Amino acid sequence: MNSLARILLLVILSFLSGCSNTYQHYANMAKQVFKTPTDITLTYSTIVQANNDFLYVRLGENSRIAMGLMAVDGEQMKWLSADQSVLVTDHGRIIKTLGLSNDLLYVSNLLSDPLKWNSLNNSAWIRAVDWHAGEYGYQIRSKFSVQQDQLTFFTHSVNTIKVIETLEYDNPASFWRFDQQWQNVFWLEAKTGQVLKSQQQLQPGAQPLELVFISEVVRHLNREGLFIAEDAI
């Protein structure tokens, strides 16, 4: 990113931390910074100096965008994009969307999500889910398995727990479906259990969303005392 874009980013984030009209200010100004046909990649110094968190998001094969943290309610985090699309995550899991072709409206039984607990391997989870396209209260079953893995950020390796979630769609669908089962993948930082990256498909047949909690990644690297150049990407 050029110097002007970085300055605009810092201005945007100052609004996020101190303005009552956060949503509109961010949406209006972010369009000037994030409008690009290529992947958004923020420098290490931009992320470190920001007052609020960033989230990288890629929908299917589209270019990667950056979303800014707009609000926090307990473990639920609301992220906003330049085009005013919204993702709400709970411990790294997407639980609500605004701006997708078939928005996720509601997920029940979040307190039992195994992502929030240490015992993930061979665990299970059942919840009801609502989607905008007219499917409400549909039951989804998940089973979880784990394995050790590593991710690389800013040329440094990070030890992670790779969580593979196999989901099964129990209800008869409102329209024709070819897949009743699919997978999500979450990479948790090995020591803290914080989700650093995920690949999530919100319903059968949907394009997957790849999320990278890049600000959380930077905090982890800083805790490890690793040297990273300010202009590293």
PDB file of C-alpha atoms in Angstrom:
ATOM      1  CA  MET A   1       0.000   0.000   0.000  1.00  0.00           C
ATOM      2  CA  ASN A   2       1.244   3.544  -0.670  1.00  0.00           C
ATOM      3  CA  SER A   3       1.760   6.167   2.025  1.00  0.00           C
ATOM      4  CA  LEU A   4      -1.551   7.908   1.322  1.00  0.00           C
ATOM      5  CA  ALA A   5      -3.458   4.666   1.765  1.00  0.00           C
ATOM      6  CA  ARG A   6      -1.713   4.051   5.089  1.00  0.00           C
ATOM      7  CA  ILE A   7      -2.612   7.524   6.326  1.00  0.00           C
ATOM      8  CA  LEU A   8      -6.217   7.005   5.331  1.00  0.00           C
ATOM      9  CA  LEU A   9      -6.241   3.714   7.196  1.00  0.00           C
ATOM     10  CA  LEU A  10      -5.072   5.396  10.401  1.00  0.00           C
ATOM     11  CA  VAL A  11      -7.696   8.114  10.002  1.00  0.00           C
ATOM     12  CA  ILE A  12     -10.383   5.494   9.536  1.00  0.00           C
ATOM     13  CA  LEU A  13      -9.282   3.636  12.629  1.00  0.00           C
ATOM     14  CA  SER A  14      -9.334   6.818  14.717  1.00  0.00           C
ATOM     15  CA  PHE A  15     -13.000   7.114  13.821  1.00  0.00           C
ATOM     16  CA  LEU A  16     -13.544   3.513  14.872  1.00  0.00           C
ATOM     17  CA  SER A  17     -12.164   4.177  18.353  1.00  0.00           C
ATOM     18  CA  GLY A  18     -13.753   7.531  19.082  1.00  0.00           C
ATOM     19  CA  CYS A  19     -16.768   8.401  16.954  1.00  0.00           C
ATOM     20  CA  SER A  20     -20.399   7.618  17.646  1.00  0.00           C
ATOM     21  CA  ASN A  21     -21.095   7.367  13.905  1.00  0.00           C
ATOM     22  CA  THR A  22     -18.450   4.663  13.439  1.00  0.00           C
ATOM     23  CA  TYR A  23     -20.289   2.645  10.817  1.00  0.00           C
ATOM     24  CA  GLN A  24     -20.969   5.450   8.333  1.00  0.00           C
ATOM     25  CA  HIS A  25     -17.575   7.116   8.669  1.00  0.00           C
ATOM     26  CA  TYR A  26     -15.741   3.840   8.167  1.00  0.00           C
ATOM     27  CA  ALA A  27     -17.908   2.739   5.252  1.00  0.00           C
ATOM     28  CA  ASN A  28     -17.529   6.043   3.415  1.00  0.00           C
ATOM     29  CA  MET A  29     -13.772   6.406   3.879  1.00  0.00           C
ATOM     30  CA  ALA A  30     -12.749   2.771   3.507  1.00  0.00           C
ATOM     31  CA  LYS A  31     -13.971   2.720  -0.084  1.00  0.00           C
ATOM     32  CA  GLN A  32     -11.052   4.971  -1.006  1.00  0.00           C
ATOM     33  CA  VAL A  33      -8.492   2.671   0.642  1.00  0.00           C
ATOM     34  CA  PHE A  34      -9.741  -0.835  -0.112  1.00  0.00           C
ATOM     35  CA  LYS A  35     -11.016  -0.427  -3.672  1.00  0.00           C
ATOM     36  CA  THR A  36      -8.672  -2.726  -5.573  1.00  0.00           C
ATOM     37  CA  PRO A  37      -8.911  -5.611  -8.073  1.00  0.00           C
ATOM     38  CA  THR A  38      -6.039  -7.428  -6.348  1.00  0.00           C
ATOM     39  CA  ASP A  39      -5.513  -8.930  -2.919  1.00  0.00           C
ATOM     40  CA  ILE A  40      -5.274  -6.453  -0.064  1.00  0.00           C
ATOM     41  CA  THR A  41      -2.059  -6.934   1.922  1.00  0.00           C
ATOM     42  CA  LEU A  42      -1.334  -4.676   4.888  1.00  0.00           C
ATOM     43  CA  THR A  43       2.190  -4.068   6.107  1.00  0.00           C
ATOM     44  CA  TYR A  44       3.292  -5.159   9.554  1.00  0.00           C
ATOM     45  CA  SER A  45       3.653  -1.537  10.711  1.00  0.00           C
ATOM     46  CA  THR A  46       0.139  -0.644   9.529  1.00  0.00           C
ATOM     47  CA  ILE A  47      -1.329  -3.475  11.585  1.00  0.00           C
ATOM     48  CA  VAL A  48       0.783  -2.701  14.661  1.00  0.00           C
ATOM     49  CA  GLN A  49      -0.053   1.021  14.622  1.00  0.00           C
ATOM     50  CA  ALA A  50      -3.788   0.535  14.088  1.00  0.00           C
ATOM     51  CA  ASN A  51      -6.186   1.259  16.939  1.00  0.00           C
ATOM     52  CA  ASN A  52      -8.492  -1.576  15.902  1.00  0.00           C
ATOM     53  CA  ASP A  53      -8.126  -5.063  14.462  1.00  0.00           C
ATOM     54  CA  PHE A  54      -8.083  -6.149  10.830  1.00  0.00           C
ATOM     55  CA  LEU A  55      -9.480  -9.342   9.332  1.00  0.00           C
ATOM     56  CA  TYR A  56      -8.508 -10.694   5.908  1.00  0.00           C
ATOM     57  CA  VAL A  57     -11.444 -12.281   4.054  1.00  0.00           C
ATOM     58  CA  ARG A  58     -11.594 -14.128   0.744  1.00  0.00           C
ATOM     59  CA  LEU A  59     -14.888 -15.359  -0.725  1.00  0.00           C
ATOM     60  CA  GLY A  60     -14.327 -18.270  -3.079  1.00  0.00           C
ATOM     61  CA  GLU A  61     -11.830 -17.284  -5.793  1.00  0.00           C
ATOM     62  CA  ASN A  62     -12.370 -13.545  -5.363  1.00  0.00           C
ATOM     63  CA  SER A  63      -9.666 -11.113  -4.323  1.00  0.00           C
ATOM     64  CA  ARG A  64      -8.862 -10.914  -0.640  1.00  0.00           C
ATOM     65  CA  ILE A  65     -10.262  -7.898   1.183  1.00  0.00           C
ATOM     66  CA  ALA A  66      -9.570  -6.430   4.610  1.00  0.00           C
ATOM     67  CA  MET A  67     -12.378  -5.822   7.072  1.00  0.00           C
ATOM     68  CA  GLY A  68     -12.131  -3.571  10.108  1.00  0.00           C
ATOM     69  CA  LEU A  69     -13.360  -4.410  13.589  1.00  0.00           C
ATOM     70  CA  MET A  70     -16.426  -2.257  14.217  1.00  0.00           C
ATOM     71  CA  ALA A  71     -17.729  -3.542  17.548  1.00  0.00           C
ATOM     72  CA  VAL A  72     -17.120  -6.186  20.228  1.00  0.00           C
ATOM     73  CA  ASP A  73     -19.829  -7.780  22.370  1.00  0.00           C
ATOM     74  CA  GLY A  74     -18.306 -10.393  24.666  1.00  0.00           C
ATOM     75  CA  GLU A  75     -16.677 -12.934  22.344  1.00  0.00           C
ATOM     76  CA  GLN A  76     -18.686 -11.732  19.359  1.00  0.00           C
ATOM     77  CA  MET A  77     -16.855  -9.435  16.963  1.00  0.00           C
ATOM     78  CA  LYS A  78     -18.506  -7.403  14.204  1.00  0.00           C
ATOM     79  CA  TRP A  79     -16.378  -6.759  11.099  1.00  0.00           C
ATOM     80  CA  LEU A  80     -17.127  -4.215   8.367  1.00  0.00           C
ATOM     81  CA  SER A  81     -15.935  -4.110   4.743  1.00  0.00           C
ATOM     82  CA  ALA A  82     -15.593  -1.189   2.332  1.00  0.00           C
ATOM     83  CA  ASP A  83     -18.900  -2.062   0.639  1.00  0.00           C
ATOM     84  CA  GLN A  84     -20.663  -2.230   4.047  1.00  0.00           C
ATOM     85  CA  SER A  85     -20.835  -6.005   4.157  1.00  0.00           C
ATOM     86  CA  VAL A  86     -20.729  -7.350   7.702  1.00  0.00           C
ATOM     87  CA  LEU A  87     -19.434 -10.536   9.308  1.00  0.00           C
ATOM     88  CA  VAL A  88     -20.036 -11.400  12.948  1.00  0.00           C
ATOM     89  CA  THR A  89     -17.674 -13.957  14.458  1.00  0.00           C
ATOM     90  CA  ASP A  90     -17.785 -15.785  17.771  1.00  0.00           C
ATOM     91  CA  HIS A  91     -14.432 -17.309  18.767  1.00  0.00           C
ATOM     92  CA  GLY A  92     -13.484 -17.300  15.096  1.00  0.00           C
ATOM     93  CA  ARG A  93     -16.710 -18.857  13.799  1.00  0.00           C
ATOM     94  CA  ILE A  94     -18.954 -16.840  11.480  1.00  0.00           C
ATOM     95  CA  ILE A  95     -22.386 -16.635  13.119  1.00  0.00           C
ATOM     96  CA  LYS A  96     -24.051 -13.877  11.073  1.00  0.00           C
ATOM     97  CA  THR A  97     -23.528 -12.110   7.742  1.00  0.00           C
ATOM     98  CA  LEU A  98     -24.861  -9.125   5.843  1.00  0.00           C
ATOM     99  CA  GLY A  99     -24.157  -8.680   2.141  1.00  0.00           C
ATOM    100  CA  LEU A 100     -23.804 -12.267   0.899  1.00  0.00           C
ATOM    101  CA  SER A 101     -26.129 -13.868  -1.642  1.00  0.00           C
ATOM    102  CA  ASN A 102     -27.754 -15.979   1.111  1.00  0.00           C
ATOM    103  CA  ASP A 103     -27.021 -14.358   4.449  1.00  0.00           C
ATOM    104  CA  LEU A 104     -26.582 -16.363   7.618  1.00  0.00           C
ATOM    105  CA  LEU A 105     -29.074 -14.936  10.101  1.00  0.00           C
ATOM    106  CA  TYR A 106     -28.821 -16.988  13.283  1.00  0.00           C
ATOM    107  CA  VAL A 107     -26.943 -19.873  14.913  1.00  0.00           C
ATOM    108  CA  SER A 108     -28.224 -21.470  18.121  1.00  0.00           C
ATOM    109  CA  ASN A 109     -26.414 -23.284  20.951  1.00  0.00           C
ATOM    110  CA  LEU A 110     -23.225 -21.233  20.591  1.00  0.00           C
ATOM    111  CA  LEU A 111     -22.161 -21.922  24.174  1.00  0.00           C
ATOM    112  CA  SER A 112     -21.659 -25.587  23.241  1.00  0.00           C
ATOM    113  CA  ASP A 113     -19.459 -24.898  20.212  1.00  0.00           C
ATOM    114  CA  PRO A 114     -16.367 -27.093  20.804  1.00  0.00           C
ATOM    115  CA  LEU A 115     -14.156 -24.323  19.386  1.00  0.00           C
ATOM    116  CA  LYS A 116     -14.626 -22.606  22.747  1.00  0.00           C
ATOM    117  CA  TRP A 117     -13.375 -25.595  24.735  1.00  0.00           C
ATOM    118  CA  ASN A 118     -10.110 -27.506  24.977  1.00  0.00           C
ATOM    119  CA  SER A 119     -11.638 -30.923  24.241  1.00  0.00           C
ATOM    120  CA  LEU A 120     -12.015 -30.812  20.467  1.00  0.00           C
ATOM    121  CA  ASN A 121     -10.939 -34.198  19.170  1.00  0.00           C
ATOM    122  CA  ASN A 122     -13.930 -36.509  18.549  1.00  0.00           C
ATOM    123  CA  SER A 123     -16.323 -33.895  19.965  1.00  0.00           C
ATOM    124  CA  ALA A 124     -19.734 -33.148  18.459  1.00  0.00           C
ATOM    125  CA  TRP A 125     -22.106 -30.207  18.220  1.00  0.00           C
ATOM    126  CA  ILE A 126     -25.730 -29.751  17.146  1.00  0.00           C
ATOM    127  CA  ARG A 127     -27.314 -26.375  16.433  1.00  0.00           C
ATOM    128  CA  ALA A 128     -30.194 -24.793  14.517  1.00  0.00           C
ATOM    129  CA  VAL A 129     -29.411 -22.313  11.750  1.00  0.00           C
ATOM    130  CA  ASP A 130     -31.436 -19.695   9.858  1.00  0.00           C
ATOM    131  CA  TRP A 131     -30.598 -18.417   6.360  1.00  0.00           C
ATOM    132  CA  HIS A 132     -32.081 -15.511   4.457  1.00  0.00           C
ATOM    133  CA  ALA A 133     -33.203 -17.670   1.512  1.00  0.00           C
ATOM    134  CA  GLY A 134     -36.076 -19.076   3.559  1.00  0.00           C
ATOM    135  CA  GLU A 135     -34.583 -21.898   5.584  1.00  0.00           C
ATOM    136  CA  TYR A 136     -35.198 -21.437   9.298  1.00  0.00           C
ATOM    137  CA  GLY A 137     -34.439 -23.665  12.262  1.00  0.00           C
ATOM    138  CA  TYR A 138     -32.574 -26.200  10.141  1.00  0.00           C
ATOM    139  CA  GLN A 139     -30.433 -28.595  12.117  1.00  0.00           C
ATOM    140  CA  ILE A 140     -26.721 -29.053  11.476  1.00  0.00           C
ATOM    141  CA  ARG A 141     -24.574 -31.717  13.139  1.00  0.00           C
ATOM    142  CA  SER A 142     -20.803 -31.380  13.412  1.00  0.00           C
ATOM    143  CA  LYS A 143     -18.008 -33.743  14.353  1.00  0.00           C
ATOM    144  CA  PHE A 144     -14.476 -32.549  15.047  1.00  0.00           C
ATOM    145  CA  SER A 145     -10.996 -33.991  14.640  1.00  0.00           C
ATOM    146  CA  VAL A 146      -7.628 -32.323  15.268  1.00  0.00           C
ATOM    147  CA  GLN A 147      -4.031 -32.568  14.129  1.00  0.00           C
ATOM    148  CA  GLN A 148      -0.855 -30.544  14.528  1.00  0.00           C
ATOM    149  CA  ASP A 149       0.020 -28.075  11.787  1.00  0.00           C
ATOM    150  CA  GLN A 150       2.075 -24.965  11.072  1.00  0.00           C
ATOM    151  CA  LEU A 151       1.207 -21.693   9.384  1.00  0.00           C
ATOM    152  CA  THR A 152       3.633 -19.071   8.089  1.00  0.00           C
ATOM    153  CA  PHE A 153       3.120 -15.336   8.590  1.00  0.00           C
ATOM    154  CA  PHE A 154       5.703 -12.647   7.835  1.00  0.00           C
ATOM    155  CA  THR A 155       8.203 -15.494   7.114  1.00  0.00           C
ATOM    156  CA  HIS A 156       7.783 -16.924  10.654  1.00  0.00           C
ATOM    157  CA  SER A 157       6.249 -20.337  11.404  1.00  0.00           C
ATOM    158  CA  VAL A 158       3.455 -20.559  13.959  1.00  0.00           C
ATOM    159  CA  ASN A 159       2.522 -23.826  15.669  1.00  0.00           C
ATOM    160  CA  THR A 160      -1.194 -24.463  15.377  1.00  0.00           C
ATOM    161  CA  ILE A 161      -3.882 -27.018  16.089  1.00  0.00           C
ATOM    162  CA  LYS A 162      -5.737 -27.760  12.860  1.00  0.00           C
ATOM    163  CA  VAL A 163      -9.388 -28.448  13.616  1.00  0.00           C
ATOM    164  CA  ILE A 164     -11.375 -30.238  10.908  1.00  0.00           C
ATOM    165  CA  GLU A 165     -15.121 -29.874  11.340  1.00  0.00           C
ATOM    166  CA  THR A 166     -17.335 -32.217   9.315  1.00  0.00           C
ATOM    167  CA  LEU A 167     -20.849 -30.826   9.000  1.00  0.00           C
ATOM    168  CA  GLU A 168     -24.028 -32.656   8.050  1.00  0.00           C
ATOM    169  CA  TYR A 169     -27.255 -31.006   6.943  1.00  0.00           C
ATOM    170  CA  ASP A 170     -30.119 -33.033   8.417  1.00  0.00           C
ATOM    171  CA  ASN A 171     -33.260 -31.361   7.103  1.00  0.00           C
ATOM    172  CA  PRO A 172     -34.885 -31.702   3.673  1.00  0.00           C
ATOM    173  CA  ALA A 173     -33.761 -28.605   1.762  1.00  0.00           C
ATOM    174  CA  SER A 174     -36.065 -25.933   0.374  1.00  0.00           C
ATOM    175  CA  PHE A 175     -34.323 -26.356  -2.985  1.00  0.00           C
ATOM    176  CA  TRP A 176     -32.253 -28.992  -4.779  1.00  0.00           C
ATOM    177  CA  ARG A 177     -28.937 -29.839  -3.119  1.00  0.00           C
ATOM    178  CA  PHE A 178     -26.118 -32.089  -4.268  1.00  0.00           C
ATOM    179  CA  ASP A 179     -24.114 -32.022  -1.042  1.00  0.00           C
ATOM    180  CA  GLN A 180     -25.480 -32.734   2.410  1.00  0.00           C
ATOM    181  CA  GLN A 181     -22.043 -32.905   4.018  1.00  0.00           C
ATOM    182  CA  TRP A 182     -19.045 -30.570   3.919  1.00  0.00           C
ATOM    183  CA  GLN A 183     -16.066 -29.428   5.997  1.00  0.00           C
ATOM    184  CA  ASN A 184     -14.800 -26.348   7.771  1.00  0.00           C
ATOM    185  CA  VAL A 185     -11.189 -25.986   8.889  1.00  0.00           C
ATOM    186  CA  PHE A 186      -9.892 -23.845  11.769  1.00  0.00           C
ATOM    187  CA  TRP A 187      -6.271 -23.208  12.733  1.00  0.00           C
ATOM    188  CA  LEU A 188      -5.881 -22.411  16.443  1.00  0.00           C
ATOM    189  CA  GLU A 189      -2.708 -20.995  17.964  1.00  0.00           C
ATOM    190  CA  ALA A 190      -1.302 -23.949  19.904  1.00  0.00           C
ATOM    191  CA  LYS A 191      -0.753 -22.209  23.261  1.00  0.00           C
ATOM    192  CA  THR A 192      -3.767 -19.912  23.538  1.00  0.00           C
ATOM    193  CA  GLY A 193      -6.409 -21.649  21.416  1.00  0.00           C
ATOM    194  CA  GLN A 194      -7.105 -18.392  19.543  1.00  0.00           C
ATOM    195  CA  VAL A 195      -8.332 -18.889  15.991  1.00  0.00           C
ATOM    196  CA  LEU A 196      -5.769 -17.457  13.566  1.00  0.00           C
ATOM    197  CA  LYS A 197      -7.192 -18.706  10.284  1.00  0.00           C
ATOM    198  CA  SER A 198     -10.237 -20.572   9.029  1.00  0.00           C
ATOM    199  CA  GLN A 199     -12.005 -21.828   5.931  1.00  0.00           C
ATOM    200  CA  GLN A 200     -15.745 -21.811   6.486  1.00  0.00           C
ATOM    201  CA  GLN A 201     -18.627 -22.819   4.234  1.00  0.00           C
ATOM    202  CA  LEU A 202     -21.811 -21.420   5.710  1.00  0.00           C
ATOM    203  CA  GLN A 203     -24.249 -23.794   4.004  1.00  0.00           C
ATOM    204  CA  PRO A 204     -24.183 -26.654   1.479  1.00  0.00           C
ATOM    205  CA  GLY A 205     -23.116 -25.499  -1.953  1.00  0.00           C
ATOM    206  CA  ALA A 206     -21.967 -22.042  -0.818  1.00  0.00           C
ATOM    207  CA  GLN A 207     -18.624 -20.505  -1.732  1.00  0.00           C
ATOM    208  CA  PRO A 208     -16.165 -20.937   1.143  1.00  0.00           C
ATOM    209  CA  LEU A 209     -14.923 -17.976   3.122  1.00  0.00           C
ATOM    210  CA  GLU A 210     -11.258 -17.851   4.100  1.00  0.00           C
ATOM    211  CA  LEU A 211     -10.570 -15.733   7.177  1.00  0.00           C
ATOM    212  CA  VAL A 212      -7.199 -14.665   8.575  1.00  0.00           C
ATOM    213  CA  PHE A 213      -7.280 -12.834  11.900  1.00  0.00           C
ATOM    214  CA  ILE A 214      -4.169 -10.920  10.960  1.00  0.00           C
ATOM    215  CA  SER A 215      -4.141  -8.595  13.983  1.00  0.00           C
ATOM    216  CA  GLU A 216      -4.291 -11.605  16.307  1.00  0.00           C
ATOM    217  CA  VAL A 217      -1.418 -13.118  14.325  1.00  0.00           C
ATOM    218  CA  VAL A 218       0.666  -9.981  14.858  1.00  0.00           C
ATOM    219  CA  ARG A 219      -0.044 -10.023  18.605  1.00  0.00           C
ATOM    220  CA  HIS A 220       1.150 -13.623  18.755  1.00  0.00           C
ATOM    221  CA  LEU A 221       4.374 -12.832  16.891  1.00  0.00           C
ATOM    222  CA  ASN A 222       5.004  -9.886  19.214  1.00  0.00           C
ATOM    223  CA  ARG A 223       4.506 -12.071  22.295  1.00  0.00           C
ATOM    224  CA  GLU A 224       7.100 -14.451  20.887  1.00  0.00           C
ATOM    225  CA  GLY A 225       9.555 -11.563  20.579  1.00  0.00           C
ATOM    226  CA  LEU A 226      10.171 -12.144  16.876  1.00  0.00           C
ATOM    227  CA  PHE A 227      11.762  -9.425  14.759  1.00  0.00           C
ATOM    228  CA  ILE A 228       9.675  -8.294  11.794  1.00  0.00           C
ATOM    229  CA  ALA A 229      10.548  -5.443   9.450  1.00  0.00           C
ATOM    230  CA  GLU A 230       8.033  -2.610   9.441  1.00  0.00           C
ATOM    231  CA  ASP A 231       7.371  -2.926   5.717  1.00  0.00           C
ATOM    232  CA  ALA A 232       6.973  -6.723   5.849  1.00  0.00           C
ATOM    233  CA  ILE A 233       3.804  -8.128   4.302  1.00  0.00           C
TER     234      ILE A 233
END
